[in-house]
Amino acid sequence: MTKPVLEPAARELADATVNPPHLYELGPEGARKVLDDLQAAPVEKPEAEEKWITVSAEVGDVPVRIVKPVGGKDMLPVVLYMHGGGWVIGNSGTHDRPVRELAVGVNAAVVFVEYDRSPEAKYPVAIEQAYATARWIATNGGEEGLDASRLAVAGDSVGAT
């Protein structure tokens, strides 16, 4: 097997994280800190408008971040986005750049669900919070300039399931 070819920044990250301890060995709080610290480095990001709201869910209210391109149209298509991280790590901060890039790149509003993470939250809390957010988009999204008739659901890693 040949050695994979990576861009320099990706190679640097792979080399820096190849040795133990690995995320799964650090426990939830330790793994969250590693990812938060890793993503805290300053990077270039597209400008975007954002607003935080709270969506009511039977399993517990959930903070939701609405990210739009600067000067976006009155009614934008919507991407309901669930982040990855094994339901344990990841958050709005760790996914800020890709969410902004998605919103600006496709000229849509990205609705990011800051779901309650495991192991503190038990299955199916995160999924129910995402579903409550989808229902909120369908019933109240128009008030925020969200066109629920043009709704896509996306995510990365476990968020894509």
PDB file of C-alpha atoms in Angstrom:
ATOM      1  CA  MET A   1       0.000   0.000   0.000  1.00  0.00           C
ATOM      2  CA  THR A   2       1.320   3.432  -0.858  1.00  0.00           C
ATOM      3  CA  LYS A   3       1.519   6.219   1.678  1.00  0.00           C
ATOM      4  CA  PRO A   4      -1.494   8.575   1.358  1.00  0.00           C
ATOM      5  CA  VAL A   5      -0.801  11.992  -0.097  1.00  0.00           C
ATOM      6  CA  LEU A   6      -2.173  14.787   2.069  1.00  0.00           C
ATOM      7  CA  GLU A   7      -2.115  18.539   1.828  1.00  0.00           C
ATOM      8  CA  PRO A   8       0.580  19.989   4.133  1.00  0.00           C
ATOM      9  CA  ALA A   9      -1.901  21.187   6.798  1.00  0.00           C
ATOM     10  CA  ALA A  10      -3.654  17.800   6.841  1.00  0.00           C
ATOM     11  CA  ARG A  11      -0.299  15.983   7.070  1.00  0.00           C
ATOM     12  CA  GLU A  12       0.716  18.214   9.978  1.00  0.00           C
ATOM     13  CA  LEU A  13      -2.520  17.405  11.827  1.00  0.00           C
ATOM     14  CA  ALA A  14      -2.208  13.674  11.134  1.00  0.00           C
ATOM     15  CA  ASP A  15       1.386  13.643  12.367  1.00  0.00           C
ATOM     16  CA  ALA A  16       0.468  15.616  15.502  1.00  0.00           C
ATOM     17  CA  THR A  17      -2.344  13.261  16.469  1.00  0.00           C
ATOM     18  CA  VAL A  18      -0.905   9.865  15.568  1.00  0.00           C
ATOM     19  CA  ASN A  19       0.501   9.125  19.032  1.00  0.00           C
ATOM     20  CA  PRO A  20      -1.536   8.354  22.164  1.00  0.00           C
ATOM     21  CA  PRO A  21      -3.494   9.412  23.979  1.00  0.00           C
ATOM     22  CA  HIS A  22      -6.266   9.109  21.403  1.00  0.00           C
ATOM     23  CA  LEU A  23      -9.613  10.855  21.795  1.00  0.00           C
ATOM     24  CA  TYR A  24     -11.407   7.698  22.906  1.00  0.00           C
ATOM     25  CA  GLU A  25      -8.884   7.336  25.746  1.00  0.00           C
ATOM     26  CA  LEU A  26      -9.544  10.812  27.166  1.00  0.00           C
ATOM     27  CA  GLY A  27     -13.175  10.501  28.206  1.00  0.00           C
ATOM     28  CA  PRO A  28     -15.884  12.914  27.062  1.00  0.00           C
ATOM     29  CA  GLU A  29     -14.557  16.069  28.739  1.00  0.00           C
ATOM     30  CA  GLY A  30     -10.952  15.458  27.702  1.00  0.00           C
ATOM     31  CA  ALA A  31     -11.913  14.671  24.112  1.00  0.00           C
ATOM     32  CA  ARG A  32     -14.145  17.755  23.952  1.00  0.00           C
ATOM     33  CA  LYS A  33     -11.280  19.937  25.173  1.00  0.00           C
ATOM     34  CA  VAL A  34      -8.877  18.555  22.564  1.00  0.00           C
ATOM     35  CA  LEU A  35     -11.334  19.201  19.738  1.00  0.00           C
ATOM     36  CA  ASP A  36     -12.328  22.627  21.066  1.00  0.00           C
ATOM     37  CA  ASP A  37      -8.662  23.645  21.398  1.00  0.00           C
ATOM     38  CA  LEU A  38      -7.804  22.268  17.970  1.00  0.00           C
ATOM     39  CA  GLN A  39     -10.622  24.212  16.315  1.00  0.00           C
ATOM     40  CA  ALA A  40      -9.923  27.406  18.285  1.00  0.00           C
ATOM     41  CA  ALA A  41      -6.923  28.327  16.128  1.00  0.00           C
ATOM     42  CA  PRO A  42      -7.616  31.388  14.005  1.00  0.00           C
ATOM     43  CA  VAL A  43      -8.648  30.475  10.465  1.00  0.00           C
ATOM     44  CA  GLU A  44     -10.112  32.404   7.595  1.00  0.00           C
ATOM     45  CA  LYS A  45     -13.899  32.083   7.500  1.00  0.00           C
ATOM     46  CA  PRO A  46     -16.546  33.579   5.265  1.00  0.00           C
ATOM     47  CA  GLU A  47     -18.517  36.435   6.742  1.00  0.00           C
ATOM     48  CA  ALA A  48     -22.021  35.419   7.735  1.00  0.00           C
ATOM     49  CA  GLU A  49     -24.958  36.661   9.752  1.00  0.00           C
ATOM     50  CA  GLU A  50     -25.988  34.567  12.714  1.00  0.00           C
ATOM     51  CA  LYS A  51     -28.750  34.437  15.243  1.00  0.00           C
ATOM     52  CA  TRP A  52     -29.314  32.095  18.179  1.00  0.00           C
ATOM     53  CA  ILE A  53     -32.801  30.924  19.107  1.00  0.00           C
ATOM     54  CA  THR A  54     -34.157  28.304  21.488  1.00  0.00           C
ATOM     55  CA  VAL A  55     -36.404  25.564  20.155  1.00  0.00           C
ATOM     56  CA  SER A  56     -38.728  23.752  22.547  1.00  0.00           C
ATOM     57  CA  ALA A  57     -38.533  19.981  22.499  1.00  0.00           C
ATOM     58  CA  GLU A  58     -40.225  17.384  24.680  1.00  0.00           C
ATOM     59  CA  VAL A  59     -36.788  16.020  25.650  1.00  0.00           C
ATOM     60  CA  GLY A  60     -35.397  19.437  26.571  1.00  0.00           C
ATOM     61  CA  ASP A  61     -35.089  22.780  24.851  1.00  0.00           C
ATOM     62  CA  VAL A  62     -32.235  23.104  22.375  1.00  0.00           C
ATOM     63  CA  PRO A  63     -30.124  26.094  21.342  1.00  0.00           C
ATOM     64  CA  VAL A  64     -30.181  26.538  17.566  1.00  0.00           C
ATOM     65  CA  ARG A  65     -27.914  28.762  15.486  1.00  0.00           C
ATOM     66  CA  ILE A  66     -29.208  30.222  12.226  1.00  0.00           C
ATOM     67  CA  VAL A  67     -26.360  31.164   9.869  1.00  0.00           C
ATOM     68  CA  LYS A  68     -27.063  33.133   6.686  1.00  0.00           C
ATOM     69  CA  PRO A  69     -24.954  34.713   3.975  1.00  0.00           C
ATOM     70  CA  VAL A  70     -24.444  38.429   4.585  1.00  0.00           C
ATOM     71  CA  GLY A  71     -27.266  40.328   2.880  1.00  0.00           C
ATOM     72  CA  GLY A  72     -29.154  37.131   2.062  1.00  0.00           C
ATOM     73  CA  LYS A  73     -32.573  37.254   0.448  1.00  0.00           C
ATOM     74  CA  ASP A  74     -35.725  37.580   2.504  1.00  0.00           C
ATOM     75  CA  MET A  75     -36.628  33.885   2.123  1.00  0.00           C
ATOM     76  CA  LEU A  76     -33.725  31.461   1.878  1.00  0.00           C
ATOM     77  CA  PRO A  77     -33.647  27.715   1.358  1.00  0.00           C
ATOM     78  CA  VAL A  78     -32.760  25.908   4.569  1.00  0.00           C
ATOM     79  CA  VAL A  79     -30.162  23.312   5.512  1.00  0.00           C
ATOM     80  CA  LEU A  80     -30.894  21.660   8.862  1.00  0.00           C
ATOM     81  CA  TYR A  81     -27.399  20.654  10.021  1.00  0.00           C
ATOM     82  CA  MET A  82     -26.393  18.086  12.638  1.00  0.00           C
ATOM     83  CA  HIS A  83     -22.732  18.002  13.608  1.00  0.00           C
ATOM     84  CA  GLY A  84     -20.586  14.922  13.997  1.00  0.00           C
ATOM     85  CA  GLY A  85     -18.495  13.782  16.916  1.00  0.00           C
ATOM     86  CA  GLY A  86     -20.033  10.473  17.952  1.00  0.00           C
ATOM     87  CA  TRP A  87     -22.899  12.314  19.703  1.00  0.00           C
ATOM     88  CA  VAL A  88     -20.215  13.139  22.325  1.00  0.00           C
ATOM     89  CA  ILE A  89     -17.897  15.861  20.978  1.00  0.00           C
ATOM     90  CA  GLY A  90     -18.322  18.792  18.608  1.00  0.00           C
ATOM     91  CA  ASN A  91     -20.409  21.938  18.825  1.00  0.00           C
ATOM     92  CA  SER A  92     -21.128  25.220  17.096  1.00  0.00           C
ATOM     93  CA  GLY A  93     -17.561  26.412  17.663  1.00  0.00           C
ATOM     94  CA  THR A  94     -15.907  23.329  16.221  1.00  0.00           C
ATOM     95  CA  HIS A  95     -18.159  23.488  13.168  1.00  0.00           C
ATOM     96  CA  ASP A  96     -18.233  27.259  12.667  1.00  0.00           C
ATOM     97  CA  ARG A  97     -16.128  27.339   9.507  1.00  0.00           C
ATOM     98  CA  PRO A  98     -17.865  24.528   7.579  1.00  0.00           C
ATOM     99  CA  VAL A  99     -21.304  25.870   8.523  1.00  0.00           C
ATOM    100  CA  ARG A 100     -20.377  29.350   7.295  1.00  0.00           C
ATOM    101  CA  GLU A 101     -18.874  27.907   4.110  1.00  0.00           C
ATOM    102  CA  LEU A 102     -22.032  25.897   3.481  1.00  0.00           C
ATOM    103  CA  ALA A 103     -24.339  28.884   4.043  1.00  0.00           C
ATOM    104  CA  VAL A 104     -22.326  31.192   1.808  1.00  0.00           C
ATOM    105  CA  GLY A 105     -21.468  28.547  -0.784  1.00  0.00           C
ATOM    106  CA  VAL A 106     -25.045  27.456  -1.460  1.00  0.00           C
ATOM    107  CA  ASN A 107     -26.734  30.767  -0.541  1.00  0.00           C
ATOM    108  CA  ALA A 108     -28.933  29.179   2.091  1.00  0.00           C
ATOM    109  CA  ALA A 109     -29.679  29.503   5.775  1.00  0.00           C
ATOM    110  CA  VAL A 110     -27.974  26.795   7.809  1.00  0.00           C
ATOM    111  CA  VAL A 111     -29.877  25.873  10.946  1.00  0.00           C
ATOM    112  CA  PHE A 112     -27.351  24.275  13.300  1.00  0.00           C
ATOM    113  CA  VAL A 113     -28.744  22.142  16.120  1.00  0.00           C
ATOM    114  CA  GLU A 114     -26.598  22.430  19.273  1.00  0.00           C
ATOM    115  CA  TYR A 115     -28.016  19.158  20.561  1.00  0.00           C
ATOM    116  CA  ASP A 116     -27.394  17.777  24.047  1.00  0.00           C
ATOM    117  CA  ARG A 117     -24.418  15.412  23.862  1.00  0.00           C
ATOM    118  CA  SER A 118     -23.863  11.951  25.264  1.00  0.00           C
ATOM    119  CA  PRO A 119     -23.129  10.476  27.702  1.00  0.00           C
ATOM    120  CA  GLU A 120     -24.963  13.151  29.700  1.00  0.00           C
ATOM    121  CA  ALA A 121     -27.911  12.990  27.295  1.00  0.00           C
ATOM    122  CA  LYS A 122     -29.240   9.556  26.455  1.00  0.00           C
ATOM    123  CA  TYR A 123     -30.602   8.278  23.160  1.00  0.00           C
ATOM    124  CA  PRO A 124     -32.807   9.574  21.505  1.00  0.00           C
ATOM    125  CA  VAL A 125     -32.441  13.113  22.960  1.00  0.00           C
ATOM    126  CA  ALA A 126     -30.234  14.540  20.173  1.00  0.00           C
ATOM    127  CA  ILE A 127     -32.427  13.088  17.434  1.00  0.00           C
ATOM    128  CA  GLU A 128     -35.604  14.359  19.104  1.00  0.00           C
ATOM    129  CA  GLN A 129     -34.063  17.818  19.418  1.00  0.00           C
ATOM    130  CA  ALA A 130     -33.225  17.771  15.702  1.00  0.00           C
ATOM    131  CA  TYR A 131     -36.766  16.658  14.888  1.00  0.00           C
ATOM    132  CA  ALA A 132     -38.207  19.440  17.044  1.00  0.00           C
ATOM    133  CA  THR A 133     -36.002  21.892  15.135  1.00  0.00           C
ATOM    134  CA  ALA A 134     -37.260  20.546  11.801  1.00  0.00           C
ATOM    135  CA  ARG A 135     -40.831  21.006  13.041  1.00  0.00           C
ATOM    136  CA  TRP A 136     -39.987  24.539  14.188  1.00  0.00           C
ATOM    137  CA  ILE A 137     -38.619  25.343  10.699  1.00  0.00           C
ATOM    138  CA  ALA A 138     -41.843  24.044   9.128  1.00  0.00           C
ATOM    139  CA  THR A 139     -44.142  26.011  11.423  1.00  0.00           C
ATOM    140  CA  ASN A 140     -42.163  29.130  12.427  1.00  0.00           C
ATOM    141  CA  GLY A 141     -39.185  29.362  10.090  1.00  0.00           C
ATOM    142  CA  GLY A 142     -40.854  31.908   7.836  1.00  0.00           C
ATOM    143  CA  GLU A 143     -40.555  34.454  10.655  1.00  0.00           C
ATOM    144  CA  GLU A 144     -36.771  34.102  10.340  1.00  0.00           C
ATOM    145  CA  GLY A 145     -36.712  34.164   6.538  1.00  0.00           C
ATOM    146  CA  LEU A 146     -36.504  30.383   6.190  1.00  0.00           C
ATOM    147  CA  ASP A 147     -38.288  28.794   3.221  1.00  0.00           C
ATOM    148  CA  ALA A 148     -39.382  25.445   4.657  1.00  0.00           C
ATOM    149  CA  SER A 149     -40.543  24.296   1.214  1.00  0.00           C
ATOM    150  CA  ARG A 150     -36.842  24.146   0.277  1.00  0.00           C
ATOM    151  CA  LEU A 151     -35.432  22.183   3.219  1.00  0.00           C
ATOM    152  CA  ALA A 152     -32.432  19.849   3.125  1.00  0.00           C
ATOM    153  CA  VAL A 153     -31.076  17.809   6.027  1.00  0.00           C
ATOM    154  CA  ALA A 154     -27.296  17.434   6.241  1.00  0.00           C
ATOM    155  CA  GLY A 155     -24.507  16.683   8.672  1.00  0.00           C
ATOM    156  CA  ASP A 156     -21.135  15.107   9.123  1.00  0.00           C
ATOM    157  CA  SER A 157     -20.193  11.822  10.732  1.00  0.00           C
ATOM    158  CA  VAL A 158     -22.971  10.795  13.170  1.00  0.00           C
ATOM    159  CA  GLY A 159     -24.830  13.975  12.301  1.00  0.00           C
ATOM    160  CA  ALA A 160     -25.215  12.634   8.776  1.00  0.00           C
ATOM    161  CA  THR A 161     -27.068   9.564  10.026  1.00  0.00           C
TER     162      THR A 161
END
